[in-house]
Coordinates of C-alpha atoms in Angstrom, one line a residue:
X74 CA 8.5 -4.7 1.5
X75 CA 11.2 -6.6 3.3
X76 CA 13.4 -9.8 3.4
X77 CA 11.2 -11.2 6.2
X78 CA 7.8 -10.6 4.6
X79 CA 9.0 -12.6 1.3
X80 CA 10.1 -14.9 3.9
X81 CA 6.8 -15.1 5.3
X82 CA 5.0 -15.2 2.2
X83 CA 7.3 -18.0 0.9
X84 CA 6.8 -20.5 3.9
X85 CA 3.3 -19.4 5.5
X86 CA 1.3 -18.4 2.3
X87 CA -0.1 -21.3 0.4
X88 CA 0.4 -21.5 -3.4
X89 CA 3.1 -18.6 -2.5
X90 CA 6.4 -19.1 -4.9
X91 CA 9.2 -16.7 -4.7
X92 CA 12.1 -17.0 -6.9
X93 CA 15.4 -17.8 -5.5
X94 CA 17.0 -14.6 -7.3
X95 CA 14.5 -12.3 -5.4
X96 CA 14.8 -13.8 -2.1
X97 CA 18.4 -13.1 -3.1
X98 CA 18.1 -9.6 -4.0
X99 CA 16.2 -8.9 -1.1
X100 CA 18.0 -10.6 1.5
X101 CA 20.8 -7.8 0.4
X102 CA 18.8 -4.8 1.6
X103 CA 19.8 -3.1 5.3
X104 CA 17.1 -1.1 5.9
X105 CA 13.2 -1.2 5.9
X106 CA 13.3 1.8 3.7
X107 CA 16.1 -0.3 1.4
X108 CA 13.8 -3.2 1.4
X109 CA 10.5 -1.1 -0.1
X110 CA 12.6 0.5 -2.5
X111 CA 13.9 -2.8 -3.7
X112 CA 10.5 -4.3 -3.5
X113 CA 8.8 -1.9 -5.5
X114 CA 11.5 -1.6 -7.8
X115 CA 11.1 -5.3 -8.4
X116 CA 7.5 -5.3 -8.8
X117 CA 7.7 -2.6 -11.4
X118 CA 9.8 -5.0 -13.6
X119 CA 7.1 -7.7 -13.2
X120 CA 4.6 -5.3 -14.7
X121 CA 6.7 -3.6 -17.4
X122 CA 7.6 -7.1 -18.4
X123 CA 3.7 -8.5 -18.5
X124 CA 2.2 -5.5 -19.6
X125 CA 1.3 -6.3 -22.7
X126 CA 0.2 -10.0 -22.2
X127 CA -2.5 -9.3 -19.8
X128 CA -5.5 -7.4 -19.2
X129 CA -5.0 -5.6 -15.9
X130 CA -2.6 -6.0 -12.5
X131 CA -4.2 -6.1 -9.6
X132 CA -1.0 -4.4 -6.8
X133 CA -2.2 -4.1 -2.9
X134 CA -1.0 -1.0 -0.9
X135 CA 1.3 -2.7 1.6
X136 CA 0.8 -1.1 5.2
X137 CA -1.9 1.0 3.9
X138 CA 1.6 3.1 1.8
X139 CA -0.1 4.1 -1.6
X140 CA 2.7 5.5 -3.3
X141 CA 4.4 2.2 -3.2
X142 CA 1.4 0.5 -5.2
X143 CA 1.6 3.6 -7.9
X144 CA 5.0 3.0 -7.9
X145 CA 4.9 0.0 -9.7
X146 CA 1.9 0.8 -11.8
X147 CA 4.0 3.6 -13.4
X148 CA 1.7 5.9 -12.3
X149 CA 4.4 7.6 -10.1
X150 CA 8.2 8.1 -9.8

C-alpha cells in the first residue's frame, strides 16, 4: 500500500523478498492514494501472470480496504 510498508516488510518481515524494481516503482508514488493504486496495480500483474500455474491466491485486505483485495483478484475494476 505504500513505499514505507514494502519498506517495512523488506527489513522487518522474515523470509520477506521484495524485488528491487518494485521498491523502485513504489518509491515513485506521492501520495498514499498513489501508493494503493500502484500496489494493487502491481499485485494484479503477480496474479494474472500465475494464474494458471497455481491452485488458488490467497490476497489480505490491507487496513481492513476490500476493494483493494478484489482488485487484484479481477473481481473488480
Amino acid at each position: 500500500v505504500s513505499y514505507k510498508n514494502a519498506l517495512f516488510m523488506q527489513n522487518e518481515v522474515p523470509g520477506v523478498e521484495i524485488p528491487n524494481w518494485v521498491m523502485e516503482k513504489m518509491s515513485k508514488t506521492t501520495s498514499a492514494e498513489e501508493g494503493r493504486k500502484v500496489g494493487a496495480e502491481i499485485a494484479r500483474s503477480m496474479v494474472e501472470k500465475i494464474s494458471s500455474s497455481v491452485q488458488g491466491i490467497q490476497v489480505s485486505a490491507p487496513f481492513g480496504k476490500i476493494e483493494i483485495a478484489t482488485h487484484v483478484l479481477g473481481l473488480s475494476h
